[in-house]
């Protein structure tokens, strides 16, 4: 069994650490990727990390994961609340995946309360800040062990 997990961060998450620290904290995307790699290594997995502001790029990476990944961790950014196509990609590859949100989307605007992934995600981690990515690694690793 492959020991690789795909980490996907969606639109605007490249801005982490530069704006809105009161919502998203001060960690950068590089920090998020590093802490996820560290958590994965502790569980015996490696990470392939990708951030894109383009939905099709995210979908292509999810499709490719079918070949050589055991699971996916995804923070889809705003696409969480809009994208049937992202949901279809994730259900299409049939890999277990974790949906991560840094902020507590349920304590924010109503339009953030709906997720197109909520009923198909194997794991959901919401509002735990960037540490939520490490939690997602551990929960997924336990699931696929
Ligand atoms: O809380 C999360 O992780 C979100 O997935 C982040 C998305 C937002 O649309 C979701 O509702 C919740 C936004 C990502 C944008 O990240 C930024 C980070 C710093 C500065 C500006 C945007």
XYZ file of C-alpha atoms and ligand atoms in Angstrom:
167
model
C 0.000 0.000 0.000
C 1.279 3.448 -0.922
C 2.389 5.599 2.015
C 1.692 8.969 0.405
C -0.998 11.538 1.219
C -1.937 14.383 -1.130
C -2.271 17.760 0.616
C -4.382 20.219 -1.365
C -4.884 23.869 -0.481
C -7.300 25.821 -2.631
C -7.803 29.398 -3.732
C -6.265 32.233 -1.724
C -4.564 30.010 0.839
C -1.244 31.200 -0.597
C -2.094 34.433 1.261
C -1.917 32.737 4.668
C 0.170 34.715 7.138
C 0.023 37.902 5.122
C -3.536 39.118 5.757
C -6.488 38.556 8.112
C -4.394 37.100 10.970
C -7.412 37.517 13.278
C -9.246 34.913 11.168
C -6.492 32.630 9.893
C -3.560 33.194 12.282
C -0.004 34.084 11.363
C 1.309 30.808 9.945
C 2.202 30.842 6.258
C 1.337 28.217 3.663
C 4.944 26.989 3.916
C 4.429 26.562 7.679
C 1.230 24.586 7.045
C 2.963 22.324 4.558
C 5.901 21.756 6.930
C 3.715 20.876 9.919
C 1.678 18.513 7.752
C 4.846 16.809 6.481
C 6.068 16.445 10.085
C 2.772 14.972 11.273
C 2.697 12.606 8.295
C 6.279 11.438 8.845
C 5.399 10.604 12.445
C 2.668 8.338 11.059
C 4.954 6.836 8.399
C 3.564 8.769 5.433
C 5.015 11.235 2.972
C 3.146 14.287 1.679
C 2.693 15.637 -1.837
C 1.675 19.262 -1.348
C -0.124 21.470 -3.828
C -1.765 24.887 -3.608
C -3.583 26.423 -6.537
C -5.997 29.239 -7.192
C -7.403 27.315 -10.165
C -10.167 24.763 -9.737
C -9.100 22.652 -12.728
C -5.552 22.335 -11.400
C -6.936 21.067 -8.092
C -9.181 18.582 -9.890
C -6.310 17.294 -12.047
C -4.156 16.755 -8.934
C -6.995 14.872 -7.242
C -7.389 12.638 -10.309
C -3.637 11.948 -10.389
C -3.695 10.951 -6.696
C -5.680 7.866 -7.670
C -2.430 6.423 -9.046
C -0.129 6.818 -6.052
C -1.793 8.227 -2.925
C -3.613 6.522 -0.075
C -5.647 9.544 1.028
C -6.190 13.272 0.509
C -6.227 16.224 2.888
C -7.957 19.210 1.374
C -8.737 22.751 2.417
C -10.766 23.799 -0.605
C -10.957 27.456 0.452
C -14.031 29.190 -0.936
C -14.663 26.285 -3.353
C -15.973 24.415 -0.302
C -19.155 26.408 -0.580
C -19.566 26.459 -4.362
C -18.034 23.524 -6.178
C -19.949 20.442 -7.256
C -17.008 19.673 -9.578
C -14.558 19.407 -6.684
C -16.975 17.096 -4.870
C -17.325 14.976 -8.015
C -13.521 14.730 -8.364
C -13.137 13.606 -4.759
C -15.935 11.066 -4.907
C -14.706 9.972 -8.358
C -11.256 8.930 -7.179
C -12.797 7.215 -4.155
C -9.846 7.912 -1.838
C -10.623 8.705 1.795
C -10.217 12.416 2.355
C -10.152 14.951 5.161
C -11.812 18.359 4.786
C -9.910 20.971 6.786
C -10.898 24.546 7.595
C -8.597 26.762 9.597
C -11.391 29.031 10.768
C -14.672 28.006 12.363
C -16.847 28.350 9.284
C -19.995 27.834 11.399
C -19.208 30.961 13.426
C -18.890 33.073 10.262
C -21.222 34.206 7.464
C -24.172 31.953 6.575
C -22.765 31.238 3.113
C -19.810 29.476 4.768
C -22.074 27.068 6.650
C -22.730 24.865 3.642
C -20.022 22.523 2.385
C -20.393 20.440 -0.776
C -18.008 17.962 0.858
C -19.562 17.585 4.294
C -21.334 14.281 3.667
C -18.551 12.600 1.666
C -15.487 13.546 3.743
C -14.108 10.709 5.878
C -12.747 13.272 8.354
C -13.682 16.927 8.971
C -11.504 19.282 11.042
C -12.960 22.736 11.457
C -11.827 25.753 13.420
C -8.676 24.283 14.972
C -6.358 26.713 13.220
C -3.457 25.322 11.230
C -3.005 22.526 13.797
C -6.113 21.064 12.208
C -3.941 19.795 9.354
C -1.898 17.657 11.781
C -5.087 16.373 13.342
C -6.364 15.465 9.874
C -3.173 13.478 9.184
C -3.564 11.503 12.425
C -7.266 10.804 11.916
C -6.771 9.719 8.299
C -3.777 7.559 9.202
C -5.859 5.786 11.848
C -8.614 5.267 9.314
C -6.481 3.770 6.549
C -4.097 1.783 8.762
O -11.187 28.494 7.243
C -10.740 28.033 6.195
O -9.744 27.342 6.119
C -11.461 28.370 4.868
O -11.484 27.183 4.060
C -10.622 29.443 4.208
C -11.256 30.014 2.940
C -12.702 30.415 3.183
O -13.298 30.822 1.948
C -13.505 29.287 3.782
O -14.812 29.744 4.022
C -12.881 28.818 5.079
C -10.497 31.253 2.470
C -9.047 31.074 2.261
C -8.430 32.419 2.085
O -7.319 32.496 2.956
C -6.808 33.729 3.203
C -5.762 33.749 4.089
C -5.180 34.944 4.422
C -5.644 36.118 3.867
C -6.704 36.091 2.986
C -7.283 34.891 2.638
